[in-house]
mmCIF file of C-alpha atoms in Angstrom:
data_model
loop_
_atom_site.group_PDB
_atom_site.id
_atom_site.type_symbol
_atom_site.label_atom_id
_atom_site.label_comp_id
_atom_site.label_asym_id
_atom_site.label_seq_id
_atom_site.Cartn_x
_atom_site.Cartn_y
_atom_site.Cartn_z
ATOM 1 C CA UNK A 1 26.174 -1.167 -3.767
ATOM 2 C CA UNK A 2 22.892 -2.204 -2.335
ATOM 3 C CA UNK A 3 19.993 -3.546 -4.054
ATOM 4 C CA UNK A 4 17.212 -1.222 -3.587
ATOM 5 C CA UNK A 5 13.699 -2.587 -3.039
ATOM 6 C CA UNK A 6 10.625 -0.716 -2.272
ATOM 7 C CA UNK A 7 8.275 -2.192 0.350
ATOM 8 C CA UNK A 8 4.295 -1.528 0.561
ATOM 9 C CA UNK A 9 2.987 -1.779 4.181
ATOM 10 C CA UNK A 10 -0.915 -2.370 3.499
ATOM 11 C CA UNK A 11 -2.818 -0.645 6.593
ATOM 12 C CA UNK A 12 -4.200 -3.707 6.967
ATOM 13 C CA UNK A 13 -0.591 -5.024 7.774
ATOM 14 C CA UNK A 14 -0.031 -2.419 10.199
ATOM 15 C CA UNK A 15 -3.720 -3.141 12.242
ATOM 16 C CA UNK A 16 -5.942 -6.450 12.035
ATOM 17 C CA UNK A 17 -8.929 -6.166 10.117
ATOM 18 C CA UNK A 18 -12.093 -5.864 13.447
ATOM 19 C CA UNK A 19 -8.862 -4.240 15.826
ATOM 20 C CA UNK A 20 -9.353 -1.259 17.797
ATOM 21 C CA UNK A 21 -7.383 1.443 16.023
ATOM 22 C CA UNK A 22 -5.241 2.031 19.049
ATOM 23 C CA UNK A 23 -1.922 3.393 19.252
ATOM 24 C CA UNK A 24 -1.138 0.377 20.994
ATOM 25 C CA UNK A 25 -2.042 -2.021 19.073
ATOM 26 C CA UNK A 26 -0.603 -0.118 16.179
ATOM 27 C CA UNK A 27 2.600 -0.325 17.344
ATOM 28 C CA UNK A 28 2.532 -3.950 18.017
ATOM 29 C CA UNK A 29 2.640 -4.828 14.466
ATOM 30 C CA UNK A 30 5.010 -1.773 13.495
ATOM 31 C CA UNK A 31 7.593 -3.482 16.276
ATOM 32 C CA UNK A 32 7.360 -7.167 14.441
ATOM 33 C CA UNK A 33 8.094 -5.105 11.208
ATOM 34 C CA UNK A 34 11.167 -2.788 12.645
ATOM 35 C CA UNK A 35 12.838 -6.139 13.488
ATOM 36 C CA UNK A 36 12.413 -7.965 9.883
ATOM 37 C CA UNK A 37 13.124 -4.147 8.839
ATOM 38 C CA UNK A 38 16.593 -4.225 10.934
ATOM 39 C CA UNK A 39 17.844 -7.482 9.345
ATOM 40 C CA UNK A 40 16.427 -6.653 5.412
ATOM 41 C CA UNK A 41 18.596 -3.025 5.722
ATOM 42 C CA UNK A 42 22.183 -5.285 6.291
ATOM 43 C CA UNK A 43 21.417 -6.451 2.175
ATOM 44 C CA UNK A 44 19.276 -4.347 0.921
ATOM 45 C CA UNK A 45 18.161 -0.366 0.309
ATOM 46 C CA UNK A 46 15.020 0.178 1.930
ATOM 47 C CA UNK A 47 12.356 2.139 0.608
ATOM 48 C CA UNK A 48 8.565 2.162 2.589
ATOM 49 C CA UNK A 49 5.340 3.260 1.921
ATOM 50 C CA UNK A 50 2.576 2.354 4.193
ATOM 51 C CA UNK A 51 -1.460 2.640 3.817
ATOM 52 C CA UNK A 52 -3.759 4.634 5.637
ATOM 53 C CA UNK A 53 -7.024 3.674 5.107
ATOM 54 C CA UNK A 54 -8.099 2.726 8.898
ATOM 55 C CA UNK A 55 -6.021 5.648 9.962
ATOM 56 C CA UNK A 56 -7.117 8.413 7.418
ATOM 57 C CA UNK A 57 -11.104 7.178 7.878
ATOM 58 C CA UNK A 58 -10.513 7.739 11.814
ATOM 59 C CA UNK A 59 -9.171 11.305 11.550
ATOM 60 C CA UNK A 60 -11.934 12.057 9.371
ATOM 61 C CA UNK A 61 -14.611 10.603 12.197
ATOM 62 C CA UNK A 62 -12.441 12.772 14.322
ATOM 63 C CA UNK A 63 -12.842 15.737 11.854
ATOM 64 C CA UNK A 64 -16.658 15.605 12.046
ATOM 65 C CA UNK A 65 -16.705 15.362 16.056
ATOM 66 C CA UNK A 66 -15.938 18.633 16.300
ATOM 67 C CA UNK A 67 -18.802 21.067 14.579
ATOM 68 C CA UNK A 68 -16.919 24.369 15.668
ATOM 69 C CA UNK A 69 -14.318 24.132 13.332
ATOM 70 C CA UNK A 70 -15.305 23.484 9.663
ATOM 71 C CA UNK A 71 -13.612 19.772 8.332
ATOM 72 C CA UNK A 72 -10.470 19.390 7.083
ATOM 73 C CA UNK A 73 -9.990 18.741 3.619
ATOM 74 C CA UNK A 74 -9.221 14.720 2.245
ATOM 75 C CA UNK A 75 -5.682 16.269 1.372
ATOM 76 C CA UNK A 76 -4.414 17.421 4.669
ATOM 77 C CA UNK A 77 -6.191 14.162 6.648
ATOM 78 C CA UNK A 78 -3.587 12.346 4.659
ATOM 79 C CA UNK A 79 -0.461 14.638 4.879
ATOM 80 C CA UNK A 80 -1.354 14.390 8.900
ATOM 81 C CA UNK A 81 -1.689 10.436 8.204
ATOM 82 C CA UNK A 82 1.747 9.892 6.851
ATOM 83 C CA UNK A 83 2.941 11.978 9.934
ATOM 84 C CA UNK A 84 1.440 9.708 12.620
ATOM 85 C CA UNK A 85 2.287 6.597 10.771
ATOM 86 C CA UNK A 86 5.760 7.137 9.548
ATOM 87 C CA UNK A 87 6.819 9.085 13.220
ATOM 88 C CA UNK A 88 5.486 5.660 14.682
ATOM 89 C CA UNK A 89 7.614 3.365 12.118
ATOM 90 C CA UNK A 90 10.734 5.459 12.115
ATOM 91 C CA UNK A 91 10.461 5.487 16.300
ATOM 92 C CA UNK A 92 10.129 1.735 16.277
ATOM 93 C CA UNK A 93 12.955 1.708 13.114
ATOM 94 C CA UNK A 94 15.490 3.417 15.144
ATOM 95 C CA UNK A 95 15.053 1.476 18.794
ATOM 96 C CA UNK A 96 16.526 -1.214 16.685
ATOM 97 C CA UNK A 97 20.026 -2.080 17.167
ATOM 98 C CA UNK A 98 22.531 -1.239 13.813
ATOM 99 C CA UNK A 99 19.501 0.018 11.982
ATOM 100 C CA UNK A 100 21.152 2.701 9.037
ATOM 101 C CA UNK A 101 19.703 6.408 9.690
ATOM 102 C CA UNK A 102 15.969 6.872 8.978
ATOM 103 C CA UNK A 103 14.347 9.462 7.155
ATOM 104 C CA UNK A 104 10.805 10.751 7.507
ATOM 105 C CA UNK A 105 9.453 12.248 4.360
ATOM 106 C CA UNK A 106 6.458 14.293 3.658
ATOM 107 C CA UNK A 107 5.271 12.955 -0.080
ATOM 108 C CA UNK A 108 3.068 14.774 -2.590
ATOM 109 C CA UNK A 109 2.185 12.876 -5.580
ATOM 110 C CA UNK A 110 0.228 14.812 -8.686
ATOM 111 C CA UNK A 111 -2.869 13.230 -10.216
ATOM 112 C CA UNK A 112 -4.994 14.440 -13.282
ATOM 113 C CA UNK A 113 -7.581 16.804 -12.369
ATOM 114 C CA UNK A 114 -10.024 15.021 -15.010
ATOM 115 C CA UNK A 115 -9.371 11.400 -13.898
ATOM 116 C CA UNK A 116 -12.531 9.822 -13.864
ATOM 117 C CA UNK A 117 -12.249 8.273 -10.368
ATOM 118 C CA UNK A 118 -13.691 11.476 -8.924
ATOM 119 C CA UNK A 119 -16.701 10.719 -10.238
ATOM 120 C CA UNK A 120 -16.763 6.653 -9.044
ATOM 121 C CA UNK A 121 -15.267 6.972 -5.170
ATOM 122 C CA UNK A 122 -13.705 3.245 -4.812
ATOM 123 C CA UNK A 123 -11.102 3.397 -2.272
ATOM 124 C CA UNK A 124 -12.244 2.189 0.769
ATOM 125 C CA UNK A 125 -11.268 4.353 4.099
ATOM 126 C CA UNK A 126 -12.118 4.005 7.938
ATOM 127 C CA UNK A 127 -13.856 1.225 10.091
ATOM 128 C CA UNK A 128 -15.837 -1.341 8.758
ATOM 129 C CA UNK A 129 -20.091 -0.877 9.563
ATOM 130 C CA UNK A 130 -23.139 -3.628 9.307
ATOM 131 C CA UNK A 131 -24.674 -3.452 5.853
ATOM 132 C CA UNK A 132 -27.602 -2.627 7.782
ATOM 133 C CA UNK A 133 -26.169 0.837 8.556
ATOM 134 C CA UNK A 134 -25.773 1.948 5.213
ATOM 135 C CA UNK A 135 -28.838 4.444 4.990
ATOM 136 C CA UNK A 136 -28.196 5.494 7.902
ATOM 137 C CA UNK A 137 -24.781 6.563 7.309
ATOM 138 C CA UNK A 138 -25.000 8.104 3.804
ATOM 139 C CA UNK A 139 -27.893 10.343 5.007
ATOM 140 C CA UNK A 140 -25.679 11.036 8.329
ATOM 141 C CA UNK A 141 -22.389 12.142 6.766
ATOM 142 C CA UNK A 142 -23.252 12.115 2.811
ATOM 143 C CA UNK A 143 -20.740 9.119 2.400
ATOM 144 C CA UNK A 144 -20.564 7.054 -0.346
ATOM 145 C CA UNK A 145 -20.571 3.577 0.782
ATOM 146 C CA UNK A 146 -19.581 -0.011 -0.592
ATOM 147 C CA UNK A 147 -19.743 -3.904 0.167
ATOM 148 C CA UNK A 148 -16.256 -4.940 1.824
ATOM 149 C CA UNK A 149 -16.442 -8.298 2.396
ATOM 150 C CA UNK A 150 -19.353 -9.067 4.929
ATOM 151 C CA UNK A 151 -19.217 -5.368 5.876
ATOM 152 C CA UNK A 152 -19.389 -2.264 4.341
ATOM 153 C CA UNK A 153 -17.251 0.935 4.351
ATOM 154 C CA UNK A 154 -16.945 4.451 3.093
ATOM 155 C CA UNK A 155 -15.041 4.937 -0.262
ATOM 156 C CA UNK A 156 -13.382 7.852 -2.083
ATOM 157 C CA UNK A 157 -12.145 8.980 -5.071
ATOM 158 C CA UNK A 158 -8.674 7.145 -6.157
ATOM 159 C CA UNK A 159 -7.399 8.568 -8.859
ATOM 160 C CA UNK A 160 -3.986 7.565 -10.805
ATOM 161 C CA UNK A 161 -0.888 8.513 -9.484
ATOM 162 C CA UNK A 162 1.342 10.408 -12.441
ATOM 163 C CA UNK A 163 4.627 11.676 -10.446
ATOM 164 C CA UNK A 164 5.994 11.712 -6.914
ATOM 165 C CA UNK A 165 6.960 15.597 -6.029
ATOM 166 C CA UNK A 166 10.051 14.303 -3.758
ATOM 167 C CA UNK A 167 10.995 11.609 -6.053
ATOM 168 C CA UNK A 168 14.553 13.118 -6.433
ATOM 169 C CA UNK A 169 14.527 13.749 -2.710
ATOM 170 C CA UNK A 170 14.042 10.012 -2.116
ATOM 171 C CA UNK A 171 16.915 8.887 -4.888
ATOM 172 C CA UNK A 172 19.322 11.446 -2.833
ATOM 173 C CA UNK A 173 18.706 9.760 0.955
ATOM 174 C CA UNK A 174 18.779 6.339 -0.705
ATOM 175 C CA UNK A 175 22.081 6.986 -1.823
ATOM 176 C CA UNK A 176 23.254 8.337 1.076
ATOM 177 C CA UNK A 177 21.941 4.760 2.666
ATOM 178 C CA UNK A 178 19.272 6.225 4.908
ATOM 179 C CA UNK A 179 15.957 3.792 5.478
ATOM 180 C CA UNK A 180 13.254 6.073 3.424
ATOM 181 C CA UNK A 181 9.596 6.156 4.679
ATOM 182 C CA UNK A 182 7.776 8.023 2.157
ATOM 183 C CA UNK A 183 4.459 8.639 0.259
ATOM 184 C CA UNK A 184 2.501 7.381 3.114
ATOM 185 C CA UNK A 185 -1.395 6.589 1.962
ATOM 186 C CA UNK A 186 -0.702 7.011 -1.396
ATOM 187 C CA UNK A 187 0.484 10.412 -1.136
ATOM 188 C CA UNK A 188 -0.816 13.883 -0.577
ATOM 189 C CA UNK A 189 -3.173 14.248 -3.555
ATOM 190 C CA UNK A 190 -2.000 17.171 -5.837
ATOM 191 C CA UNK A 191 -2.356 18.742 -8.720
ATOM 192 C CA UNK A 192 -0.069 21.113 -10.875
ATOM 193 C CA UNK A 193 -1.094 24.671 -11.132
ATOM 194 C CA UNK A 194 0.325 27.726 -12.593
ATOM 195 C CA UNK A 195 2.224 28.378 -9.308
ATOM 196 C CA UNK A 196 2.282 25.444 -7.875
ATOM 197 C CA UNK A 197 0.125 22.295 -6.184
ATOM 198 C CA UNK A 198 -3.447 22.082 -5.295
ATOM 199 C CA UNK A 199 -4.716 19.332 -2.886
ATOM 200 C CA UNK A 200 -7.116 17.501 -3.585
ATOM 201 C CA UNK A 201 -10.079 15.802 -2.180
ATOM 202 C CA UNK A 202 -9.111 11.901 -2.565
ATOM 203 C CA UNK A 203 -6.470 8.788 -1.225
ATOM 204 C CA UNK A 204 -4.588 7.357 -3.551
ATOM 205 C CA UNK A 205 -4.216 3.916 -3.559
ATOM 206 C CA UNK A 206 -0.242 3.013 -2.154
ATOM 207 C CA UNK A 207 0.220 -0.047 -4.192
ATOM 208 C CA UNK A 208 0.022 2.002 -7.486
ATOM 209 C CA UNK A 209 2.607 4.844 -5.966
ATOM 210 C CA UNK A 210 4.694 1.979 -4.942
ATOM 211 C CA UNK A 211 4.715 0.824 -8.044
ATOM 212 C CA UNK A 212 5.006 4.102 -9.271
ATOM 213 C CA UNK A 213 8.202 5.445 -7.246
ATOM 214 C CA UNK A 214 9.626 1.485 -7.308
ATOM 215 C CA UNK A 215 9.796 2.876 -11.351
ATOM 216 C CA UNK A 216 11.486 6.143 -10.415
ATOM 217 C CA UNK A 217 13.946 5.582 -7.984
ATOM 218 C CA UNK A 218 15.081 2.400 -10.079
ATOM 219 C CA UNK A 219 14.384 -0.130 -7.448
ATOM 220 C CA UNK A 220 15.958 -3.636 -8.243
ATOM 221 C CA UNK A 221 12.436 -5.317 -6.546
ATOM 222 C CA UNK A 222 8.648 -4.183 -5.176
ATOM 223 C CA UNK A 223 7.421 -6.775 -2.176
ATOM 224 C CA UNK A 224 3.890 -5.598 -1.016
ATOM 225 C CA UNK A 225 2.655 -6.683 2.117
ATOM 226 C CA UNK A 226 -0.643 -7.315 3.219
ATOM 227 C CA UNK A 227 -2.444 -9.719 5.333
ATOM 228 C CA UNK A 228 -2.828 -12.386 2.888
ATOM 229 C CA UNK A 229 0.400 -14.767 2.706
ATOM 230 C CA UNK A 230 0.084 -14.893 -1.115
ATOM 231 C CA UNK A 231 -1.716 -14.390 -4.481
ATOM 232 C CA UNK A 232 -4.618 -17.416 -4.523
ATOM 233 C CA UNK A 233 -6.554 -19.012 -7.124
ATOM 234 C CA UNK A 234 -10.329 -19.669 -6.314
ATOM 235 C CA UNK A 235 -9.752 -17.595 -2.808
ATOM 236 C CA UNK A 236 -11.968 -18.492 -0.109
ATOM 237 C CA UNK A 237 -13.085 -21.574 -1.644
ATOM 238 C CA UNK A 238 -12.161 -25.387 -0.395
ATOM 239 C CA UNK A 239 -10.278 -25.365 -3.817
ATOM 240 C CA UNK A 240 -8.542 -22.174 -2.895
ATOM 241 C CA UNK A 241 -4.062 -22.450 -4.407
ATOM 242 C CA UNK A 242 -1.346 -20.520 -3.526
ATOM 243 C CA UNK A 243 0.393 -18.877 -6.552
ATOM 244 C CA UNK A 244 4.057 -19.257 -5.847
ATOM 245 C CA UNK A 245 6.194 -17.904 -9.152
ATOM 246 C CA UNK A 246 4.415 -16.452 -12.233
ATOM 247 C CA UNK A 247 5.189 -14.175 -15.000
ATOM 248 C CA UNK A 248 3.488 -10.736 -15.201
ATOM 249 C CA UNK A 249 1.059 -12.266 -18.027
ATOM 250 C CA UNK A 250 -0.205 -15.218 -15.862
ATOM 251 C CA UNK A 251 -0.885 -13.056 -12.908
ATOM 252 C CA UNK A 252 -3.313 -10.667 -15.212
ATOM 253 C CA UNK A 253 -6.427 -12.149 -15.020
ATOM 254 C CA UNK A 254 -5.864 -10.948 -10.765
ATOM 255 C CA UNK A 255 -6.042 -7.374 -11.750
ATOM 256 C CA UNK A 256 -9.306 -6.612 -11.532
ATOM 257 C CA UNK A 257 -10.862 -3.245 -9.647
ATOM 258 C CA UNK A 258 -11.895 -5.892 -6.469
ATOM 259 C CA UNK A 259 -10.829 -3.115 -4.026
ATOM 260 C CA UNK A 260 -8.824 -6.330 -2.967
ATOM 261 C CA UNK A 261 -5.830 -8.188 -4.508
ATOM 262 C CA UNK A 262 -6.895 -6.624 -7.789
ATOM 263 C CA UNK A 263 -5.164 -3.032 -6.879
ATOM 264 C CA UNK A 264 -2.182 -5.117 -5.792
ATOM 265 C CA UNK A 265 -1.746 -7.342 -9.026
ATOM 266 C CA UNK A 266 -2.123 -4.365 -11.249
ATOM 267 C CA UNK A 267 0.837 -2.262 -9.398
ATOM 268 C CA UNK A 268 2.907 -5.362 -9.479
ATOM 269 C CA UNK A 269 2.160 -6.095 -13.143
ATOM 270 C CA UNK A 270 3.029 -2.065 -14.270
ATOM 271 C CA UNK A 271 6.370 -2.580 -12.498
ATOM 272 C CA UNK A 272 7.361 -5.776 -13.604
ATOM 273 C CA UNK A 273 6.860 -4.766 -17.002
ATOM 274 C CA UNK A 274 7.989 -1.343 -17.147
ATOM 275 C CA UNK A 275 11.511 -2.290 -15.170
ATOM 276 C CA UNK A 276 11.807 -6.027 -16.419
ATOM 277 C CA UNK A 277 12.733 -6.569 -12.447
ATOM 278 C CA UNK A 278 10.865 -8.869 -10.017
ATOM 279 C CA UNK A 279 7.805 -7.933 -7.673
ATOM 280 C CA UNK A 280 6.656 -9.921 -4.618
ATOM 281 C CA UNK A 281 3.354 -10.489 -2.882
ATOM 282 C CA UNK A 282 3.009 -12.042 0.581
ATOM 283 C CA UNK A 283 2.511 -11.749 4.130
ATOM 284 C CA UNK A 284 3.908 -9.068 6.559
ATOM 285 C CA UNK A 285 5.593 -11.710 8.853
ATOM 286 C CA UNK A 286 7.333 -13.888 5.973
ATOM 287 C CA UNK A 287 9.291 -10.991 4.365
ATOM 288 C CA UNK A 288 12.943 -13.245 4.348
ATOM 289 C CA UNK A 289 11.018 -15.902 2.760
ATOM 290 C CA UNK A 290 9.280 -14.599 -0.285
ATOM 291 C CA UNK A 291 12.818 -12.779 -0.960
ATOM 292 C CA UNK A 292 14.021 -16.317 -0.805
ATOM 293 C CA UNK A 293 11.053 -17.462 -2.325
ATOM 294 C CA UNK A 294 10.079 -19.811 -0.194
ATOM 295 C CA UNK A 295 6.501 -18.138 0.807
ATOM 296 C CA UNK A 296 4.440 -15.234 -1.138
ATOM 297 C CA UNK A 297 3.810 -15.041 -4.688
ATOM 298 C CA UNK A 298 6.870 -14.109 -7.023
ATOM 299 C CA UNK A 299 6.153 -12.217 -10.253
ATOM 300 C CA UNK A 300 8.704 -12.137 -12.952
ATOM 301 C CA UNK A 301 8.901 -10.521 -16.284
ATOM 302 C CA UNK A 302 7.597 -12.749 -19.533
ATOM 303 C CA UNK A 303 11.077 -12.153 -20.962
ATOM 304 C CA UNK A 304 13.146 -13.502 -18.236
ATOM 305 C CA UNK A 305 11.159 -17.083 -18.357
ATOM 306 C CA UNK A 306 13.687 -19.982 -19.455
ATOM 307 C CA UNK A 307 12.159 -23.057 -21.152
ATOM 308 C CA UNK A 308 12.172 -25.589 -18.214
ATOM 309 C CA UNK A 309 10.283 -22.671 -15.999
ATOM 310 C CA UNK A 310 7.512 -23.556 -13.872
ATOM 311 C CA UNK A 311 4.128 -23.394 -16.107
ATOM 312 C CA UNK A 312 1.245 -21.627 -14.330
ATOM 313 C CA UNK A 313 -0.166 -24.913 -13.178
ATOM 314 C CA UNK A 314 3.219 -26.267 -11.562
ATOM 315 C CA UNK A 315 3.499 -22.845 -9.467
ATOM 316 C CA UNK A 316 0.360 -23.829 -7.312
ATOM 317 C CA UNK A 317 0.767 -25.290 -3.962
ATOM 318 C CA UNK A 318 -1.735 -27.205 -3.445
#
């Protein structure tokens, strides 16, 4: 039997950060990922969830445009987000020669009503803006607004994923060895009522349902992808080391609320030491590597370290 392994595709990934959100150049990246896709599926069970911040922020610009109709709610942007994005992936999935079946599937995923990130919006959606534009936006639209880098963007409420809706769903086409693209953007927001699910008004963050469903479905590894090729020590300085293989412990000090590599540590770090399996951080385009562990950062459980292991210092590349 296949390994399973569950991959997050940051949005990032899927469009460069200053791209036009086109269609076009969309599926650029999505095509470079079908093909590492096609070759990964021959060893391993596939499960993907993909981001949706540049996407979800657009529909919401969209949303606004048009006054006649009053705006869609945070929870149905989404739901149509993880249509557009996961039709797109499965299209360029199945144009791929020998690819195993491919399965679509809409994703709920329940949060607490009372989680606290409703009241301190930190997820950052849609285009990036000057810093200069910041008045001007909050009074235009109401948005809440934070520093991203030399930029700033909107941000919403991100609250904690507690269970994926479809997670038996998912466990059922894995075993039937279909390619799963699921809980796209973090999943619809819900929450449990009497009768049911409510949506509600956030995006949840998809490292922390990958981590999250990884748990569930019993996936043998997590590899997130983003646009940084791995985990770094003193980032962005002259000084600046790749971390190459650390335990879940020396990666901890990473998982900070940076809106950055800090929501990608802390998934990584929950699923390491929940499952006692390994997690991987790294680069879109080096996806046979980290496996390999030649690129990316590799994060292993405390217990599995053997005396003559690599000490924190030893894993930087220098």
């Amino acid at each position: 039997m296949k390994k399973r392994i569950v991959l997050a595709l940051g949005g990032n990934a899927l469009l460069k950060r200053g791209e036009v959100l086109s269609v076009e150049n969309q599926y650029k990246s999505i095509h470079l990922f079908a093909e590492l896709i096609n070759d990964l599926a021959k060893e391993y069970s596939i499960t993907i969830v993909h981001g949706n911040g540049p996407q979800v922020g657009l529909l919401a610009l969209q949303n606004l445009a048009y006054k006649e109709v009053p705006a869609y709610p945070l929870d149905v942007l989404v739901a149509e987000s993880q249509g557009m994005i996961g039709y797109m992936i499965a299209q360029a999935l199945e144009q791929q020669a020998g690819m195993s079946p491919v399965t679509c599937l809409m994703t709920r995923v329940c949060v607490d009503a009372n989680d606290s990130a409703f009241e301190q919006p930190s997820k950052f959606i849609g285009p990036v803006y000057q810093v200069e534009q910041m008045s001007e936006l909050k009074e235009q639209y109401g948005w809440n607004m934070k520093v991203d880098g030399d930029y700033i963007r909107r941000v919403v409420p991100s609250p904690k994923p507690q269970q994926i809706v479809e997670a038996k769903i998912i466990d059922s086409l894995l075993t039937s060895d279909s390619v799963v693209i699921c809980a796209g953007g973090g999943g619809v927001p819900v929450t449990r009522k009497e009768h049911g699910y409510q949506g509600v008004e956030a995006v949840i963050d998809k490292d922390s349902v990958s981590a999250l469903l990884a748990e569930q479905i019993e996936a043998d590894h997590l590899l997130i992808l983003t646009d940084a090729d791995a985990v770094y020590i003193d980032w962005g300085t002259e000084n600046q080391r790749a971390l190459r293989d650390v335990t879940s412990e020396e990666l901890q000090p990473f998982a900070q609320p940076d809106g950055a590599m800090g929501p990608k540590a802390e998934a990584v770090i929950n699923f390491v030491e929940r499952t006692k399996n390994t997690a991987y951080i790294g680069a879109l385009q080096d996806v046979k590597a980290i496996l390999k562990g030649e690129k990316g950062t590799c994060i292993r459980p405390v217990e599995t370290a053997v005396p003559d292991s690599k000490t924190l210092k030893e894993s930087l590349v220098y």
